[in-house]
Amino acid sequence: MDESLDGAHLWRLTLEHSPIGMNLVALDGRLLMVNRAFCDMLGYDATTLTRRGFQDVSHPDGAEADRLVFARASSGEIDSFRMLKRYVHAEGHAVWGDLSVALVRDGDGHPLHLIAQILDVTEQREREARLEAARAELQREHQTLEAIFEAVSVGLLLIGRDGRYERMNRRHRETMDLPFPDGHAGQAGQLGHVYHLDGETLLTAEEMPSSRAVAGEEFSDFTYWVGRDPRTRAAFSTSARQVRGPDGERLGAALAYQEVTELLRAVQVQDEFVSSVSHELRTPITSVLGYLELLCDHDDLPTDVLAQLHVVRRNAERLESLLSDLLLVGQVGEDRLVPQRAWSDLAAVLDEAVESVRPAAAERGVDVALDAPTGVTALVDEQQVRQVVDNLLSNAVKYSDVGGAVGVLLRQVAGAVEIEVRDTGMGIPSHEVDLVFGRFFRGDAAREQHIAGTGLGLDIVSSIVAAHAGTVSVESEVGRGSTFRVVLPQPGGVPEDPAGA
Ligand code: ADP
């Protein structure tokens, strides 16, 4: 018979070239025959393997389970079994195999040997293990975030695109009673006892932080009061950010609510203190100045006494100017800084300001120049604008050295007037630029060089400019100087002829 047609030989060839590991196992576990795929899987040659039992290449961890199921098959109790098991590769690492075993019986039904098929599933198992580890990591991360979400002292709220409250943490739940004593329906924009900083004006539905966030707005530190009773109400500072999907689509918004009651009350107390102290001190200092003036008018005083009186008077005047700064700051705190607008000749105002700073500038060796076209008039509170220019000018001189140049510029632009005060002085470091308009802020250099000041000047400037609905900005470079620019918008534009307005 043609050998190629020999069924047994054909079978042998098939087994040998099968891409799946195969072997013939004796009833005592010896490997009678192994194919190439099985050899490759475990890194041994066929001769080595056929000298061993399957137990010798199996991982010790599954040995007992292996033994039990093999005993049941080899005794004829079961005809087949399938299991996922680990083998040990010649190089020592584990190889995962998906093992299917079938029992072969002789003509009388007695067990003869077993045929095993082993599919290498190591990669698949490793992938699964990696996936499992990633899932566990994700779960851990989720639990950590969840714990933080609940534990933080900041109220957190997630709102859907449709304005529905999707999630809130414990802290936010606790604070809902004050603004919404009758409950909240879980929809953005519900009106409650939520007030502006004046403590009286209620927020409209559109002004509520949740509505603004749902409308797509992002904001930081929006501060307001909640609660009907002024004695028990609380202040909150809220920030909102949009939550977006992977393609940038808007999914909703996240809001963070921080209670700032203590801080706001402290600021209130500070404002009240500043205001009452400056009021109380103003009357005696006015009286002191009055009497000093009378004294200085005496022409029979010895010159040394007169010189000393002038020193006392200069210092008393300085005290008075400090007090008027403090009074103005107090007015800002109480929202009483309302500009009394009237038509004003700005060039004249600037000219007076420049002239009054000239002696101090000359003393420091600083030149002051004014560049103002005549006839620029504006509807402003003249006294307040003068104070803005005085403060900017005195800073420009104060923070300049001998040989410095200070320039004041007036410009008329579309719908506004612009005043610029520039100097060639010490400049402001970039990390201080955003801070200089803050109340009581003093730069490091100002303090280190003992340059007199209270840190109120620019706070007053920005309050007055804001009360005029204008803006003030600064550009500065350390060692080269600073330029402060004030823009005062003019309702209806700047008229050519104010008399006709
Ligand atoms: P004060 O001058 O009393 O310290 P201000 O509010 O007027 O307070 O200014 C705040 C701070 O801004 C100053 O301490 C100083 O550091 C800085 N600053 C203001 N104007 C100038 C300027 N023209 N050049 C350099 N630094 C300035």
Coordinates of C-alpha atoms and ligand atoms in Angstrom, one line a residue:
M1 CA 0.0 0.0 0.0
D2 CA 1.2 3.6 -0.8
E3 CA 2.7 5.0 2.3
S4 CA 1.2 8.4 1.7
L5 CA -2.2 6.9 1.9
D6 CA -1.5 5.1 5.2
G7 CA -4.1 6.5 7.5
A8 CA -1.9 6.2 10.6
H9 CA 1.0 8.0 8.9
L10 CA -1.4 10.7 7.7
W11 CA -2.7 11.1 11.2
R12 CA 0.8 11.3 12.6
L13 CA 1.7 14.0 10.1
T14 CA -1.4 16.0 10.9
L15 CA -0.6 15.8 14.6
E16 CA 3.0 16.8 14.0
H17 CA 2.1 19.9 12.0
S18 CA -0.9 21.0 13.9
P19 CA -0.5 24.7 15.0
I20 CA -2.1 23.7 18.4
G21 CA 0.0 21.8 21.0
M22 CA -0.9 18.1 21.0
N23 CA 0.3 15.0 22.8
L24 CA -0.5 11.4 23.6
V25 CA -0.4 10.7 27.3
A26 CA 0.0 7.3 28.9
L27 CA -2.4 6.3 31.8
D28 CA 0.5 6.9 34.2
G29 CA 0.9 10.4 32.9
R30 CA 4.0 9.9 30.7
L31 CA 4.1 11.9 27.5
L32 CA 4.2 9.2 24.8
M33 CA 4.2 11.5 21.9
V34 CA 4.4 15.4 21.6
N35 CA 4.0 17.6 18.6
R36 CA 6.2 20.5 17.5
A37 CA 3.7 23.2 18.6
F38 CA 3.8 21.7 22.2
C39 CA 7.6 21.6 22.1
D40 CA 7.8 25.2 21.0
M41 CA 5.3 26.2 23.6
L42 CA 7.4 24.9 26.4
G43 CA 10.9 25.4 24.9
Y44 CA 11.9 21.7 25.0
D45 CA 12.7 19.2 22.2
A46 CA 10.5 16.1 21.7
T47 CA 13.1 13.6 23.1
T48 CA 13.4 15.5 26.4
L49 CA 9.6 15.8 26.8
T50 CA 8.9 12.1 26.0
R51 CA 11.2 11.2 28.9
R52 CA 8.9 13.1 31.3
G53 CA 5.4 13.0 32.6
F54 CA 3.0 15.9 32.1
Q55 CA 3.3 16.6 35.8
D56 CA 7.0 17.5 35.3
V57 CA 6.1 20.4 33.0
S58 CA 3.1 21.5 34.9
H59 CA 3.1 24.5 37.4
P60 CA 3.2 23.2 41.0
D61 CA 0.4 25.6 42.0
G62 CA -2.2 23.5 40.0
A63 CA -0.7 20.1 40.7
E64 CA -3.4 18.7 43.0
A65 CA -6.3 19.8 40.7
D66 CA -4.4 18.3 37.7
R67 CA -3.8 15.0 39.5
L68 CA -7.4 14.6 40.5
V69 CA -9.0 15.2 37.2
F70 CA -6.3 13.1 35.4
A71 CA -7.0 10.2 37.8
R72 CA -10.7 10.3 37.0
A73 CA -10.0 10.2 33.2
S74 CA -7.3 7.6 33.2
S75 CA -9.5 5.3 35.4
G76 CA -12.3 5.6 32.8
E77 CA -14.6 7.5 35.2
I78 CA -14.9 10.4 32.8
D79 CA -14.2 10.5 29.0
S80 CA -12.9 14.0 28.7
F81 CA -12.2 17.2 30.5
R82 CA -11.1 20.7 29.8
M83 CA -9.2 23.1 32.0
L84 CA -7.1 26.2 32.0
K85 CA -3.7 25.4 33.5
R86 CA -0.2 26.7 33.8
Y87 CA 2.9 24.9 32.5
V88 CA 6.5 25.8 33.3
H89 CA 8.6 26.8 30.3
A90 CA 12.2 25.5 30.0
E91 CA 13.4 29.1 30.8
G92 CA 11.3 29.0 34.0
H93 CA 8.4 31.3 33.2
A94 CA 4.8 30.2 33.3
V95 CA 2.8 29.4 30.1
W96 CA -0.9 29.4 30.2
G97 CA -2.6 26.5 28.2
D98 CA -6.3 25.9 27.4
L99 CA -6.2 22.1 27.8
S100 CA -8.8 19.7 26.3
V101 CA -8.2 16.0 27.1
A102 CA -10.1 12.9 25.6
L103 CA -9.8 9.3 26.8
V104 CA -9.1 6.6 24.1
R105 CA -10.4 3.1 24.9
D106 CA -9.6 -0.3 23.4
G107 CA -12.2 -2.5 21.8
D108 CA -13.3 -3.8 25.2
G109 CA -13.8 -0.3 26.5
H110 CA -10.7 -0.3 28.7
P111 CA -8.8 3.0 29.0
L112 CA -5.8 2.9 26.6
H113 CA -4.3 6.4 26.6
L114 CA -5.3 10.0 26.5
I115 CA -5.1 12.6 23.7
A116 CA -4.4 16.2 24.9
Q117 CA -4.8 19.4 22.9
I118 CA -3.2 22.6 24.4
L119 CA -3.8 26.0 23.1
D120 CA -1.3 28.6 24.2
V121 CA -3.4 31.4 25.8
T122 CA -0.6 33.1 27.7
E123 CA -0.9 36.4 25.8
Q124 CA -4.6 36.4 26.3
R125 CA -4.3 35.8 30.0
E126 CA -1.7 38.5 30.3
R127 CA -4.0 40.9 28.5
E128 CA -6.8 39.9 30.8
A129 CA -4.5 40.4 33.8
R130 CA -3.5 43.8 32.6
L131 CA -7.1 44.8 32.0
E132 CA -8.1 43.5 35.4
A133 CA -5.2 45.5 37.0
A134 CA -6.3 48.6 35.1
R135 CA -9.9 48.1 36.2
A136 CA -8.8 47.7 39.8
E137 CA -6.7 50.9 39.6
L138 CA -9.7 52.7 38.1
Q139 CA -11.9 51.5 40.9
R140 CA -9.3 52.6 43.5
E141 CA -9.0 56.0 41.9
H142 CA -12.8 56.3 41.7
Q143 CA -13.1 55.4 45.4
T144 CA -10.4 57.9 46.3
L145 CA -12.1 60.7 44.3
E146 CA -15.4 59.8 45.9
A147 CA -13.9 60.0 49.4
I148 CA -12.3 63.4 48.6
F149 CA -15.6 64.6 47.0
E150 CA -17.4 63.8 50.2
A151 CA -14.8 64.8 52.7
V152 CA -13.8 68.3 51.4
S153 CA -15.1 71.4 53.3
V154 CA -16.0 73.0 49.9
G155 CA -19.5 72.4 48.6
L156 CA -19.4 70.7 45.2
L157 CA -22.2 70.5 42.7
L158 CA -22.4 69.0 39.2
I159 CA -25.2 70.3 37.0
G160 CA -26.3 68.7 33.7
R161 CA -26.6 70.7 30.5
D162 CA -30.3 71.0 31.0
G163 CA -29.8 72.5 34.5
R164 CA -30.6 69.4 36.5
Y165 CA -28.6 68.9 39.6
E166 CA -26.8 65.6 39.0
R167 CA -24.6 65.3 42.0
M168 CA -23.7 67.2 45.1
N169 CA -21.5 66.4 48.1
R170 CA -22.3 66.4 51.8
R171 CA -21.0 69.9 52.4
H172 CA -23.2 71.3 49.7
R173 CA -26.3 69.5 50.9
E174 CA -25.7 70.9 54.4
T175 CA -25.6 74.5 53.1
M176 CA -28.8 74.3 51.0
D177 CA -31.2 74.9 53.9
L178 CA -30.0 78.5 54.5
P179 CA -30.9 79.8 51.0
F180 CA -33.7 77.3 50.4
P181 CA -35.5 76.6 53.7
D182 CA -38.5 75.2 51.8
G183 CA -36.4 72.8 49.8
H184 CA -34.8 72.8 46.4
A185 CA -36.3 71.1 43.3
G186 CA -32.8 70.2 42.0
Q187 CA -33.0 72.5 39.0
A188 CA -30.6 75.5 38.4
G189 CA -32.0 79.0 38.8
Q190 CA -34.4 78.4 41.6
L191 CA -34.8 81.6 43.6
G192 CA -34.0 81.7 47.3
H193 CA -32.7 83.9 50.0
V194 CA -29.6 84.8 48.1
Y195 CA -28.4 88.4 48.2
H196 CA -25.8 90.6 46.6
L197 CA -23.0 91.9 48.9
D198 CA -25.1 94.8 50.0
G199 CA -27.1 92.2 51.9
E200 CA -30.4 93.6 50.5
T201 CA -30.7 93.1 46.8
L202 CA -31.9 89.6 45.9
L203 CA -30.2 87.8 43.1
T204 CA -32.4 87.3 40.0
A205 CA -32.8 83.9 38.5
E206 CA -30.3 84.8 35.8
E207 CA -27.8 86.0 38.4
M208 CA -27.8 82.8 40.4
P209 CA -24.4 81.1 40.1
S210 CA -26.1 77.8 38.9
S211 CA -28.0 79.6 36.1
R212 CA -24.8 81.4 35.0
A213 CA -22.9 78.1 34.9
V214 CA -25.7 76.4 32.9
A215 CA -25.6 79.3 30.4
G216 CA -22.0 78.3 29.7
E217 CA -20.3 80.9 31.9
E218 CA -17.1 80.2 33.8
F219 CA -16.3 82.5 36.8
S220 CA -14.2 82.6 39.9
D221 CA -15.0 83.8 43.4
F222 CA -18.5 85.3 42.9
T223 CA -19.3 86.3 46.4
Y224 CA -22.8 86.7 47.9
W225 CA -24.8 86.3 51.1
V226 CA -27.4 83.5 51.7
G227 CA -30.1 83.3 54.4
R228 CA -33.0 85.6 55.3
D229 CA -31.8 86.6 58.8
P230 CA -28.9 89.0 58.7
R231 CA -27.6 87.7 62.0
T232 CA -27.3 84.1 60.9
R233 CA -26.7 84.4 57.2
A234 CA -23.5 83.1 55.6
A235 CA -21.4 84.4 52.8
F236 CA -20.2 82.1 49.9
S237 CA -17.6 82.5 47.2
T238 CA -18.5 80.4 44.2
S239 CA -16.5 79.4 41.1
A240 CA -17.8 77.5 38.1
R241 CA -16.1 75.6 35.3
Q242 CA -17.7 73.9 32.3
V243 CA -17.5 70.1 32.0
R244 CA -16.7 68.9 28.5
G245 CA -16.7 65.6 26.7
P246 CA -13.7 64.2 24.7
D247 CA -14.7 66.2 21.6
G248 CA -15.1 69.4 23.6
E249 CA -18.9 69.2 23.7
R250 CA -20.5 70.7 26.8
L251 CA -21.8 68.0 29.2
G252 CA -22.6 70.4 32.1
A253 CA -20.9 72.4 34.7
A254 CA -19.1 71.9 38.0
L255 CA -19.5 74.5 40.8
A256 CA -17.5 74.9 44.0
Y257 CA -18.9 76.8 47.0
Q258 CA -16.6 78.0 49.7
E259 CA -18.0 79.6 52.8
V260 CA -16.3 83.0 53.4
T261 CA -18.5 84.4 56.2
E262 CA -15.7 85.0 58.7
L263 CA -13.6 86.7 56.1
L264 CA -16.4 89.0 54.9
R265 CA -17.3 89.9 58.5
A266 CA -13.7 90.6 59.3
V267 CA -13.4 92.9 56.2
Q268 CA -16.7 94.7 57.3
V269 CA -15.3 95.2 60.8
Q270 CA -12.0 96.5 59.4
D271 CA -13.9 99.0 57.1
E272 CA -16.1 100.1 60.0
F273 CA -13.0 100.5 62.2
V274 CA -11.1 102.5 59.6
S275 CA -14.1 104.7 58.9
S276 CA -14.9 105.5 62.6
V277 CA -11.3 106.1 63.6
S278 CA -10.7 108.4 60.7
H279 CA -13.9 110.3 61.5
E280 CA -12.9 110.6 65.2
L281 CA -9.4 111.9 64.3
R282 CA -10.4 114.3 61.7
T283 CA -11.9 117.0 64.1
P284 CA -8.9 117.3 66.4
I285 CA -6.4 117.4 63.5
T286 CA -8.4 120.1 61.7
S287 CA -8.3 122.1 64.9
V288 CA -4.6 121.5 65.4
L289 CA -4.0 122.7 61.8
G290 CA -6.2 125.8 62.3
Y291 CA -4.2 126.9 65.4
L292 CA -0.9 126.1 63.8
E293 CA -1.8 128.4 61.0
L294 CA -2.7 131.2 63.5
L295 CA 0.6 130.6 65.3
C296 CA 2.7 130.7 62.1
D297 CA 1.1 134.0 61.2
H298 CA 2.7 135.6 64.3
D299 CA 5.6 137.7 63.1
D300 CA 7.2 138.1 66.5
L301 CA 8.2 134.5 66.9
P302 CA 11.9 133.7 67.0
T303 CA 13.1 132.1 63.7
D304 CA 14.0 128.8 65.2
V305 CA 10.5 128.4 66.8
L306 CA 8.9 129.3 63.5
A307 CA 11.1 126.6 61.7
Q308 CA 10.0 124.1 64.3
L309 CA 6.3 125.1 63.9
H310 CA 6.6 124.6 60.1
V311 CA 7.9 121.0 60.7
V312 CA 4.9 120.4 63.0
R313 CA 2.6 121.9 60.4
R314 CA 4.0 119.7 57.6
N315 CA 3.5 116.6 59.7
A316 CA 0.0 117.6 60.7
E317 CA -0.9 118.2 57.1
R318 CA 0.5 114.7 56.2
L319 CA -1.7 113.3 59.0
E320 CA -4.7 115.1 57.6
S321 CA -4.0 113.7 54.1
L322 CA -3.7 110.2 55.5
L323 CA -7.0 110.6 57.3
S324 CA -8.8 111.8 54.2
D325 CA -7.4 108.7 52.3
L326 CA -8.7 106.5 55.1
L327 CA -12.1 108.3 55.0
L328 CA -12.4 107.7 51.3
V329 CA -11.6 104.0 51.7
G330 CA -14.3 103.9 54.3
Q331 CA -16.8 105.4 51.8
V332 CA -15.8 102.7 49.3
G333 CA -16.5 100.0 51.8
E334 CA -19.9 101.5 52.5
D335 CA -20.7 102.0 48.8
R336 CA -20.9 105.8 49.4
L337 CA -18.4 106.8 46.7
V338 CA -20.8 108.2 44.2
P339 CA -19.3 110.6 41.7
Q340 CA -20.9 114.0 41.6
R341 CA -20.4 114.5 37.9
A342 CA -20.1 118.0 36.3
W343 CA -18.4 119.3 33.2
S344 CA -14.8 119.8 34.0
D345 CA -11.8 121.3 32.1
L346 CA -9.4 118.3 32.5
A347 CA -6.3 120.2 31.2
A348 CA -6.8 122.7 34.0
V349 CA -7.2 119.9 36.6
L350 CA -4.1 118.2 35.4
D351 CA -2.2 121.5 35.3
E352 CA -3.1 122.2 38.9
A353 CA -2.1 118.7 40.0
V354 CA 1.3 119.0 38.2
E355 CA 2.0 122.4 39.8
S356 CA 1.2 121.2 43.2
V357 CA 3.6 118.2 42.9
R358 CA 6.4 120.3 41.4
P359 CA 8.0 121.3 44.8
A360 CA 8.2 117.7 46.0
A361 CA 9.5 116.6 42.6
A362 CA 12.2 119.4 42.5
E363 CA 13.3 118.3 46.0
R364 CA 13.9 114.8 44.6
G365 CA 15.5 116.1 41.4
V366 CA 12.7 114.8 39.2
D367 CA 11.3 116.6 36.2
V368 CA 7.6 116.8 35.6
A369 CA 6.0 117.6 32.3
L370 CA 2.4 118.0 31.2
D371 CA 1.1 117.3 27.7
A372 CA -2.6 118.2 27.6
P373 CA -4.5 119.7 24.7
T374 CA -6.7 122.6 25.9
G375 CA -10.4 122.3 25.7
V376 CA -10.8 118.7 26.7
T377 CA -13.8 118.6 28.9
A378 CA -15.4 115.6 30.6
L379 CA -18.4 114.8 32.7
V380 CA -16.6 113.7 35.9
D381 CA -16.4 114.3 39.6
E382 CA -13.6 116.8 39.4
Q383 CA -12.4 116.4 43.0
Q384 CA -12.2 112.7 42.6
V385 CA -10.3 112.8 39.3
R386 CA -7.9 115.3 40.9
Q387 CA -7.3 112.8 43.7
V388 CA -6.6 110.0 41.1
V389 CA -4.1 112.2 39.3
D390 CA -2.6 113.4 42.7
N391 CA -2.1 109.8 43.8
L392 CA -0.6 108.7 40.5
L393 CA 1.7 111.7 40.4
S394 CA 2.9 111.5 43.9
N395 CA 3.7 107.8 43.3
A396 CA 5.6 108.6 40.1
V397 CA 7.7 111.1 41.9
K398 CA 8.1 109.0 45.1
Y399 CA 9.3 105.9 43.2
S400 CA 11.7 107.9 40.9
D401 CA 15.3 108.9 41.6
V402 CA 17.4 112.0 40.9
G403 CA 17.3 112.7 37.1
G404 CA 14.0 110.9 36.7
A405 CA 11.3 112.2 34.3
V406 CA 7.6 112.1 35.0
G407 CA 5.1 112.8 32.2
V408 CA 1.3 113.4 32.4
L409 CA -0.6 113.0 29.2
L410 CA -4.2 113.8 28.4
R411 CA -5.9 112.3 25.3
Q412 CA -9.4 112.4 23.9
V413 CA -10.3 109.0 22.4
A414 CA -13.6 107.6 21.0
G415 CA -16.2 107.8 23.7
A416 CA -13.7 108.4 26.5
V417 CA -10.9 110.5 27.9
E418 CA -7.5 109.0 28.7
I419 CA -5.0 110.1 31.3
E420 CA -1.6 108.7 31.4
V421 CA 1.0 109.1 34.1
R422 CA 4.4 107.7 33.2
D423 CA 7.7 107.7 35.1
T424 CA 11.3 106.5 34.5
G425 CA 11.5 105.2 38.1
M426 CA 12.2 101.9 39.8
G427 CA 9.3 100.0 38.1
I428 CA 7.2 97.2 39.5
P429 CA 8.3 93.5 39.4
S430 CA 5.9 91.4 37.3
H431 CA 4.7 89.3 40.3
E432 CA 3.5 92.6 42.0
V433 CA 1.8 94.1 39.0
D434 CA -1.6 92.4 39.7
L435 CA -1.4 93.3 43.4
V436 CA -0.6 97.0 43.4
F437 CA -4.3 98.1 43.3
G438 CA -5.1 96.0 46.4
R439 CA -5.9 97.8 49.7
F440 CA -2.8 98.3 52.0
F441 CA -0.5 96.6 49.4
R442 CA 3.0 97.9 49.5
G443 CA 5.8 96.6 47.2
D444 CA 8.8 94.9 48.6
A445 CA 11.1 97.6 47.3
A446 CA 8.9 100.4 48.8
R447 CA 9.1 98.7 52.2
E448 CA 12.8 97.8 52.0
Q449 CA 13.8 101.3 51.0
H450 CA 11.5 102.9 53.6
I451 CA 9.6 105.0 51.0
A452 CA 6.7 106.6 52.9
G453 CA 3.3 105.2 52.1
T454 CA 0.2 103.3 53.3
G455 CA -0.7 101.2 50.4
L456 CA -4.0 103.1 50.0
G457 CA -3.2 105.3 47.0
L458 CA -3.8 102.9 44.2
D459 CA -6.8 101.3 46.0
I460 CA -8.4 104.8 46.0
V461 CA -7.4 105.3 42.4
S462 CA -9.1 102.1 41.3
S463 CA -12.2 102.7 43.4
I464 CA -12.7 106.2 42.0
V465 CA -12.1 105.0 38.4
A466 CA -14.5 102.1 38.9
A467 CA -17.1 104.5 40.3
H468 CA -16.7 106.4 37.0
A469 CA -17.2 103.1 35.1
G470 CA -13.7 103.4 33.8
T471 CA -10.5 101.3 33.9
V472 CA -7.0 101.7 35.2
S473 CA -4.1 99.7 34.0
V474 CA -0.4 99.6 34.4
E475 CA 2.6 98.6 32.3
S476 CA 5.9 98.5 34.1
E477 CA 9.4 97.3 33.8
V478 CA 11.8 97.0 36.7
G479 CA 14.5 99.7 36.5
R480 CA 12.9 101.4 33.5
G481 CA 9.7 102.8 34.9
S482 CA 5.9 102.6 34.9
T483 CA 3.0 103.9 33.0
F484 CA -0.5 104.1 34.6
R485 CA -3.4 104.6 32.2
V486 CA -6.8 105.7 33.3
V487 CA -9.7 105.5 30.8
L488 CA -12.9 107.4 31.8
P489 CA -15.8 106.6 29.4
Q490 CA -18.0 109.6 28.6
P491 CA -21.7 108.9 28.3
G492 CA -22.7 109.8 24.8
G493 CA -19.1 110.6 23.8
V494 CA -17.0 113.7 24.5
P495 CA -18.8 116.8 23.2
E496 CA -16.9 119.5 21.2
D497 CA -18.8 122.2 23.1
P498 CA -19.8 121.4 26.6
A499 CA -21.7 124.6 26.9
G500 CA -24.2 123.4 24.3
A501 CA -24.5 120.0 25.9
Ligands
ADP1 P1 2.0 103.4 48.6 O1 2.6 104.2 47.5 O2 1.5 104.2 49.7 O3 2.8 102.2 49.0 P2 0.0 102.7 46.6 O4 -1.3 102.0 46.7 O5 0.0 104.1 46.0 O6 0.6 102.7 48.0 O7 1.0 101.8 45.7 C1 1.1 100.4 46.1 C2 2.4 99.9 45.7 O8 2.6 99.9 44.2 C3 3.6 100.7 46.2 O9 4.0 100.3 47.5 C4 4.7 100.4 45.2 O10 5.3 99.1 45.4 C5 3.9 100.2 43.9 N1 3.9 101.4 43.0 C6 2.9 102.3 42.9 N2 3.2 103.2 42.0 C7 4.4 103.0 41.5 C8 5.3 103.6 40.6 N3 5.0 104.7 39.9 N4 6.5 103.0 40.4 C9 6.9 101.9 41.1 N5 6.1 101.3 42.0 C10 4.9 101.8 42.2

